[in-house]
XYZ file of C-alpha atoms in Angstrom:
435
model
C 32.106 -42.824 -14.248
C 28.114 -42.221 -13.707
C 28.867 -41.385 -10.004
C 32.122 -39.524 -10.611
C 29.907 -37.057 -12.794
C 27.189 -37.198 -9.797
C 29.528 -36.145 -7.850
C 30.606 -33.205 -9.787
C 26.848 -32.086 -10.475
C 26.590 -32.048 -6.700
C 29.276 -29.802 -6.185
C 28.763 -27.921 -8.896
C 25.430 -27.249 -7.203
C 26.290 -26.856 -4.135
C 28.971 -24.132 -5.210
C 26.060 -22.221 -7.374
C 23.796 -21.968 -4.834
C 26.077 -20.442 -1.976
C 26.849 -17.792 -4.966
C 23.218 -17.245 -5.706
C 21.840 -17.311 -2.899
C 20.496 -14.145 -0.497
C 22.768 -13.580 2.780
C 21.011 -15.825 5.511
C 18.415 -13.915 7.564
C 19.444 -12.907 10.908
C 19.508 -14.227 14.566
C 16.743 -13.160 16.648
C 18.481 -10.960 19.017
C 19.103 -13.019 21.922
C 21.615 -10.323 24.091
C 20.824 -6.337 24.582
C 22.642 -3.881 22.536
C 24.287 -0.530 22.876
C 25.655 1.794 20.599
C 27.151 5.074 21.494
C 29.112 7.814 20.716
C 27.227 8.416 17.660
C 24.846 11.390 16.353
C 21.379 10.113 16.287
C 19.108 11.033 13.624
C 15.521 10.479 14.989
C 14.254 10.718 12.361
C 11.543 13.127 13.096
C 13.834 16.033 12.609
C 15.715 15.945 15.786
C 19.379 15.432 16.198
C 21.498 13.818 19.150
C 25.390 14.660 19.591
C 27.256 11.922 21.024
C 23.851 9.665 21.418
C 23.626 6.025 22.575
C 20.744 4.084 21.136
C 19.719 0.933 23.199
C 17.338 -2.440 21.884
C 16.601 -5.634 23.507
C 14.398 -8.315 22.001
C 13.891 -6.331 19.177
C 12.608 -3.086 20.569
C 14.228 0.121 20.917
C 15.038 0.544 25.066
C 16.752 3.727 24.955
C 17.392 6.692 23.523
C 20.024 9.520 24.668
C 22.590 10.815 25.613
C 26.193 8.648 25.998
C 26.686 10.052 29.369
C 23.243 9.158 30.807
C 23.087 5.590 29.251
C 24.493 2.804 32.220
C 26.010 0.266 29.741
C 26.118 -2.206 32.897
C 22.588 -3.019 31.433
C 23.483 -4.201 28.759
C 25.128 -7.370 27.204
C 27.138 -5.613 24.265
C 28.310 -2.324 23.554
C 29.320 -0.753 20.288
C 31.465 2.225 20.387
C 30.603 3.978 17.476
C 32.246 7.537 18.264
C 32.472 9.782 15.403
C 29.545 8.056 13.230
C 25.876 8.772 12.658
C 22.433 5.895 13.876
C 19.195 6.626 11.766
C 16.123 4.761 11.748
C 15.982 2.204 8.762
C 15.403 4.083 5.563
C 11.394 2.739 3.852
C 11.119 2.529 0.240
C 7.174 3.585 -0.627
C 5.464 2.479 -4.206
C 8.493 -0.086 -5.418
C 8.655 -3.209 -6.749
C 11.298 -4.882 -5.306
C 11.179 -8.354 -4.952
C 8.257 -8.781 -7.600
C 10.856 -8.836 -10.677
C 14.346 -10.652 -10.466
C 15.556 -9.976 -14.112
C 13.073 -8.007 -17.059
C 14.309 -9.364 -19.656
C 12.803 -13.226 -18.251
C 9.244 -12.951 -18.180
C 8.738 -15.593 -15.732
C 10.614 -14.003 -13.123
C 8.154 -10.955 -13.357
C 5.282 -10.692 -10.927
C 4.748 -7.190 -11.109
C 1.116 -7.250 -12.812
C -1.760 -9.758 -14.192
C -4.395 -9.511 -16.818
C -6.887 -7.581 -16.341
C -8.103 -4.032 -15.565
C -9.817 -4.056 -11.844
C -7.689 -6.249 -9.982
C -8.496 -5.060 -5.741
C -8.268 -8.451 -5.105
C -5.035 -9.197 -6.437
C -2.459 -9.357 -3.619
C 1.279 -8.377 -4.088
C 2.425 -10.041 -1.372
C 1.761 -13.548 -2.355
C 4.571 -13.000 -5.007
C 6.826 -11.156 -2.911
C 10.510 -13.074 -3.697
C 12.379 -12.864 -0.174
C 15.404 -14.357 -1.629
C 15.444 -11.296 -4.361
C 19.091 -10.432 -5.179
C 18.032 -6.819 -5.859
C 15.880 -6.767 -2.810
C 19.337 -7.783 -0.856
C 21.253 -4.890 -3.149
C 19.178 -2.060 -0.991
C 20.397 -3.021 2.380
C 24.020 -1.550 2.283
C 22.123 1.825 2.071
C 20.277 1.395 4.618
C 16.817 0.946 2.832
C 15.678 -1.907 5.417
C 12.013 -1.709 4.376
C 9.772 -0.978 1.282
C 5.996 -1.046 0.292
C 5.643 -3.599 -2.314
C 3.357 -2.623 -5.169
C 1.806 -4.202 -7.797
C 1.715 -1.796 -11.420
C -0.858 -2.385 -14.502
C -4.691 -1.786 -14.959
C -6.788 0.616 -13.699
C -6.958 -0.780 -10.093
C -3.877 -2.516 -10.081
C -3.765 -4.474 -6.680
C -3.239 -4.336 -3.037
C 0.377 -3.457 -1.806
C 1.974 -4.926 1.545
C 5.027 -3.702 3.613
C 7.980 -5.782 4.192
C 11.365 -5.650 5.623
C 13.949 -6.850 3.389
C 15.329 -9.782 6.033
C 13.304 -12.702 5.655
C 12.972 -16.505 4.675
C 9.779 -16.052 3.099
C 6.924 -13.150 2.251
C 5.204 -14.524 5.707
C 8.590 -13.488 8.108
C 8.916 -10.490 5.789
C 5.400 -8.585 6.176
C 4.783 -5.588 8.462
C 1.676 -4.779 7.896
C -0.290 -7.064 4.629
C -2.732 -5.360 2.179
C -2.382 -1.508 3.400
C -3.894 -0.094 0.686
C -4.926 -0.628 -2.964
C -3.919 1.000 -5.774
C -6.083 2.689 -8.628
C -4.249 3.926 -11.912
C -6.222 7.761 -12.398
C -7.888 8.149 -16.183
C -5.747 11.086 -17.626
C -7.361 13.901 -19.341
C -5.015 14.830 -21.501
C -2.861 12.317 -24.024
C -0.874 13.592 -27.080
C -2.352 13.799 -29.880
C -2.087 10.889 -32.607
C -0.969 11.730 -35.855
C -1.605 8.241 -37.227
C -4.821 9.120 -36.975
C -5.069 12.638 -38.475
C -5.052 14.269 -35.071
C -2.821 17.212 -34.367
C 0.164 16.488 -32.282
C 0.878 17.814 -28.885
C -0.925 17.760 -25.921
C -4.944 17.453 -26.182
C -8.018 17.104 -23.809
C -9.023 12.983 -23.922
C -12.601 13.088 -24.716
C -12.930 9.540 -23.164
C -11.941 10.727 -19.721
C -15.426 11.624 -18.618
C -16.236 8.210 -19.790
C -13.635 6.731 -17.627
C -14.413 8.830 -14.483
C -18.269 7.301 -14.788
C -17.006 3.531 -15.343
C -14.933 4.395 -11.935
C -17.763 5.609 -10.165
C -19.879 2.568 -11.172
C -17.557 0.397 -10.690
C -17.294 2.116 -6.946
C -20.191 1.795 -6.143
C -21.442 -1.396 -7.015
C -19.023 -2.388 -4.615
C -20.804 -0.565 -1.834
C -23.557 -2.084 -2.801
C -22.380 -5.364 -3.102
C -20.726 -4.961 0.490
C -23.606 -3.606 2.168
C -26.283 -5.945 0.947
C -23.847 -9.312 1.058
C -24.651 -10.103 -2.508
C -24.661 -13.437 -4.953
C -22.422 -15.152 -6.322
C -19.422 -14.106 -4.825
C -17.498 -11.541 -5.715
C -13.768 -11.702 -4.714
C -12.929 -8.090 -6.312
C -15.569 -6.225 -4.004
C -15.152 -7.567 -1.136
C -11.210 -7.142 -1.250
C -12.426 -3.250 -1.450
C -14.174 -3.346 1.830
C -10.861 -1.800 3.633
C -11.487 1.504 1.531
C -14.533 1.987 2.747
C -14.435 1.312 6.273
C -10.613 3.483 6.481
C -8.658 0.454 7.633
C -6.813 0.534 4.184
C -5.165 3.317 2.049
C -6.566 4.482 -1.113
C -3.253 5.159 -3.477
C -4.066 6.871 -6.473
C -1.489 7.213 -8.904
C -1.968 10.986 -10.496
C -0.125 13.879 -11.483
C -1.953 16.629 -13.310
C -4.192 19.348 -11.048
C -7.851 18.098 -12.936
C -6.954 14.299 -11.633
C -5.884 15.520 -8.554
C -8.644 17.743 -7.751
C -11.218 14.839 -9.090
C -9.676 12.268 -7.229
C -10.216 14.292 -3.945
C -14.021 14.468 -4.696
C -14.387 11.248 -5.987
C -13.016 9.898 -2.498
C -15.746 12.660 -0.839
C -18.447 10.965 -2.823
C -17.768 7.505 -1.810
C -16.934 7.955 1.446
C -13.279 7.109 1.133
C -11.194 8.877 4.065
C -7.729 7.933 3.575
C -6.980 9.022 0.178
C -2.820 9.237 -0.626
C -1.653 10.745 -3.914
C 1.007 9.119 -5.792
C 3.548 10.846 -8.509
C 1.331 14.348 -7.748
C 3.660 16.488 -10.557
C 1.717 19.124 -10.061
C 0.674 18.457 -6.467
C 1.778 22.333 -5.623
C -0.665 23.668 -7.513
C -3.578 22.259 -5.098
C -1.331 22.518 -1.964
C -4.102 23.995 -0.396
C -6.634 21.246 -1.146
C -4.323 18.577 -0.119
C -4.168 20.470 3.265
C -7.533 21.289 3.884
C -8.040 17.303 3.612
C -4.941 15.984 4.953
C -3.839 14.259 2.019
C 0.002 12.954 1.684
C 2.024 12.599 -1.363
C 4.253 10.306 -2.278
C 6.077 12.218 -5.144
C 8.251 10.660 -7.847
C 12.411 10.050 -7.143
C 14.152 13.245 -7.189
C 16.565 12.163 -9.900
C 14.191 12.705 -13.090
C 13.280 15.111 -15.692
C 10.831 17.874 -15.543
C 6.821 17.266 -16.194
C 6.357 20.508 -18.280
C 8.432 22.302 -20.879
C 7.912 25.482 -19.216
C 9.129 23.600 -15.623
C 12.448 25.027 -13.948
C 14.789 22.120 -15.020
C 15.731 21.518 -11.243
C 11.905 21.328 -9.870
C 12.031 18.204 -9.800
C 15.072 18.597 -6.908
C 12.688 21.418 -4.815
C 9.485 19.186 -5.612
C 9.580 17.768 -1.833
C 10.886 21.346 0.021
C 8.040 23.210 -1.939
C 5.214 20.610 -0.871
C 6.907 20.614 2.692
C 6.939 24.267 3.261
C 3.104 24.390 1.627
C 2.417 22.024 4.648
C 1.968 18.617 2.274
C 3.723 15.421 4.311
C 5.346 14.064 1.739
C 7.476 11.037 0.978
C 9.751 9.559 -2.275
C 8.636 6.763 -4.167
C 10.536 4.533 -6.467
C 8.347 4.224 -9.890
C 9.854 4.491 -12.600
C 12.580 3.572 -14.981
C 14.706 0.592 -13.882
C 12.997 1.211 -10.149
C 14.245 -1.975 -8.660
C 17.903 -1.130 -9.486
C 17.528 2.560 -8.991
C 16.232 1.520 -5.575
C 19.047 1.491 -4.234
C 19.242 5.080 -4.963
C 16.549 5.838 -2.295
C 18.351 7.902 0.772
C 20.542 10.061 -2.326
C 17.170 11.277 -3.991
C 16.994 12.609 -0.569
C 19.773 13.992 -0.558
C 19.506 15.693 -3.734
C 16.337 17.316 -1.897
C 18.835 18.662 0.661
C 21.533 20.054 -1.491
C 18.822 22.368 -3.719
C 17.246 24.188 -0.217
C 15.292 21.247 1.876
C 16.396 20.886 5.698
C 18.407 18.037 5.921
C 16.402 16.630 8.696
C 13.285 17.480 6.616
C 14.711 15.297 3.668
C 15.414 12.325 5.837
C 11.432 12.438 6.949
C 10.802 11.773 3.484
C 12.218 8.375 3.913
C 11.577 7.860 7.267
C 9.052 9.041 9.552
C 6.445 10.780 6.843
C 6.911 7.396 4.838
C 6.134 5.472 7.782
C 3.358 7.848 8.618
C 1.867 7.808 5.144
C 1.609 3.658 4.806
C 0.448 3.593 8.065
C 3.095 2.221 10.426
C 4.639 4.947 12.152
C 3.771 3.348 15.425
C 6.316 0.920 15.121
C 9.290 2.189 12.441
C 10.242 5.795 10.949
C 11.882 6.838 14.243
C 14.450 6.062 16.670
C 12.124 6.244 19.941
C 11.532 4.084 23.009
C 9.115 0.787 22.212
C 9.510 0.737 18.191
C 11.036 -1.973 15.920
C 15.048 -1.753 16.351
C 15.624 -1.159 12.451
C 18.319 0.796 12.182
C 21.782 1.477 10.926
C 24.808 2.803 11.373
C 26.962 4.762 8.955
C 30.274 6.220 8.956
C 29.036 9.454 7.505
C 25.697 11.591 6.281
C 23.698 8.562 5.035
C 22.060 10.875 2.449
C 25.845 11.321 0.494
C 26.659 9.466 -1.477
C 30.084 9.513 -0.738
C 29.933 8.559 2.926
C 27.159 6.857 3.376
C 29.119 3.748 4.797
C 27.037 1.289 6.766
C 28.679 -0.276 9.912
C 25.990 -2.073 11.280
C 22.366 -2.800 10.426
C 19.686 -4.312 12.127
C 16.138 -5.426 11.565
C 14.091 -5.941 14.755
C 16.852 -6.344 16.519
C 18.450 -8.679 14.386
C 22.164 -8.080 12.776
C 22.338 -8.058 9.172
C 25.414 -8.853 6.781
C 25.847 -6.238 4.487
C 27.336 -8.794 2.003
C 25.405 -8.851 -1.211
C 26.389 -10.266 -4.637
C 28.190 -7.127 -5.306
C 30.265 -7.232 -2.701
C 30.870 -10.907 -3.255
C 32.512 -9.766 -6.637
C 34.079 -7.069 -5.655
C 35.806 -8.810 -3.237
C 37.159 -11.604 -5.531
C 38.239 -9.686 -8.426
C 40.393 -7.177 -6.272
C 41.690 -10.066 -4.363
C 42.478 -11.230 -7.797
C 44.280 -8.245 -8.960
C 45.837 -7.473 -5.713
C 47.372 -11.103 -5.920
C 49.223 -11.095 -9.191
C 52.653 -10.676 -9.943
């Protein structure tokens, strides 16, 4: 009897884990590929008719047109006539893979105790295996920039592509920037306390701004004259000063925008990138002048301001764009690991209220790849980067027929199979099936 119900437990097992389990990683490519016949979206805001895109080993060989490609040199062919190849679609400032389920506070990594946390690293709890992370690949979101949330300084963020065994096969490029939490100087007003309600000026952000600049600069210090004891936090900050790593502050108003510029002026920081930025076109011009990106919040939200147009938040992207800000689309917010999947149709909402369509794909391509820092090897379709890339039946940016055909990562074919598929599958074959 014992073994019978060993058995059972075995199977049992067995049959649970092929159901929870993430699709198996890839093959490394081991034969050359070609597709053709399809339009190829660069990605930098150029467009092929009737392209063939070419990778071996897990580089991109070729790029253009059908006619000029020699398929002799190459092992397989895909004839994809009459569908559309873009470069692998880059979530910037998510959290997949750092929380499986909310509700189950063990399965959340997405912050630790603590306010100044540099030296915590978000890639260390990156979950490969992530069902949700596995949910983004059927719309072609191949890669994201994992980010810790919480504190003032919350943490370093890493880039990964979502087809790996572990966070080690996953990482692009590990710790490319940290991310600092800006003190806002305004907060409503609390009426629990006898204050007015509404908006008001926060009389503690001065305060806050001089603990930051302390803070800052007894890093420096600590970094240039090789202090003791130890201090982990500082030296994890040593990237911002030297401009190997990104400086990502999360801010929206003009005041924390404007003061986060000189802040960075004062301490020497030189690659400063502004996250959420609500109000980001209201210092265009300083952004400019400086170079400094923005990665602005998902399309699909509700205006900042009362007095805001109610569909700014769809022209957000085309107004920084046409001010000359490079801009991309983060997740943050509200359910962002589900809504992640979401990615390439806040895009697309970009698109439909006046943005070039080519101009919205940058936002999740090329400038997002520009703005973390690895544009040299993803964002585009071009000779000598990564082969991630997709294919879709239709505009990838609809809803509606964005239909992946093929993906790869590095070269490497992906199923597109995820647990939603797995159900969908069964219950129609279910229904189909009866009498």
């Amino acid at each position: 009897m014992k073994k019978l119900i060993l058995k059972i437990s075995l199977a049992f097992l067995f049959v649970s884990s092929q159901i929870l389990a993430q699709q198996t990683p890839g093959l490394t490519q081991s034969e050359s590929i070609l597709i053709t016949g399809v339009t190829a979206h660069i990605g930098n805001g150029t467009v092929i008719e009737n392209a063939a895109i070419g990778f071996d080993n897990g580089k991109i060989s070729f790029v253009g047109a059908t006619a000029t490609a020699n398929q002799n040199d190459f092992n397989q062919v895909i004839n994809a006539e009459g569908k559309h190849v873009y470069p692998g679609f880059i979530a910037s400032n998510t959290t997949s893979g750092l929380v499986e389920v909310d509700a189950v506070r063990a399965s959340s990594d997405i912050d630790e105790t603590g306010s100044m946390l540099p030296h915590i690293r978000s890639i260390i709890a990156y979950n490969a295996e992530s069902k949700v992370t596995e949910s983004l690949r059927p719309n072609g979101i191949l890669m994201g920039q994992v980010t810790p949330r919480g504190g003032t300084i919350s943490g370093t963020s890493s880039i990964v592509q979502f087809d790996a065994w572990n966070w080690e096969d996953a990482a692009i490029k590990v710790d490319d920037g940290i991310h600092l939490n800006w003190p806002s100087a305004i907060r409503n007003g609390r009426t629990w306390m006898g204050e007015e309600s509404g908006p008001t000026h926060d009389k503690s952000y001065s305060a806050n701004l001089t603990k930051l600049k302390t803070y800052f600069n007894e890093a420096k210090a600590y970094l240039q004259g090789g202090q003791t004891p130890r201090n982990l936090p500082f030296e994890s900050m040593k990237g911002l000063f030297d401009g190997s790593q990104g400086f990502f502050v999360h801010a929206g108003g003009v005041k924390e925008i404007t003061d986060a510029v000189n802040f960075c002026k004062e301490m020497g920081i030189s690659k400063l990138i502004i996250v959420h930025g609500n109000n980001a076109h209201l210092v265009a011009d300083l952004l400019v002048k400086n170079n400094i990106p923005v990665i602005i919040d998902r399309s699909h939200s509700l205006p900042s301001h009362n007095d805001e147009d109610v569909n700014f938040p769809y022209k957000r992207a085309g107004i920084l764009t046409d001010l000359g800000v490079t801009v991309a689309i983060g997740i943050e917010g509200q359910m962002e690991r589900m809504q992640s999947r979401n990615l390439p149709f806040y895009a697309g909402t970009c698109a439909a209220h006046g943005m070039d369509k080519e101009d919205a794909l940058k936002l999740i391509t090329s400038n997002a790849a520009k703005i973390l820092g690895i544009d040299d090897i993803v964002g585009t379709l071009e000779v000598g980067k990564h082969a991630t890339l997709f294919v879709s039946e239709g505009d990838a940016l609809d809803m509606r027929t964005n239909n992946l055909s093929h993906a790869f990562i590095q070269g490497r074919k992906l199923s597109l199979e995820t647990h939603q598929t797995e159900l969908w599958k069964r219950y129609m074959n279910k229904y189909e099936n009866q009498d």
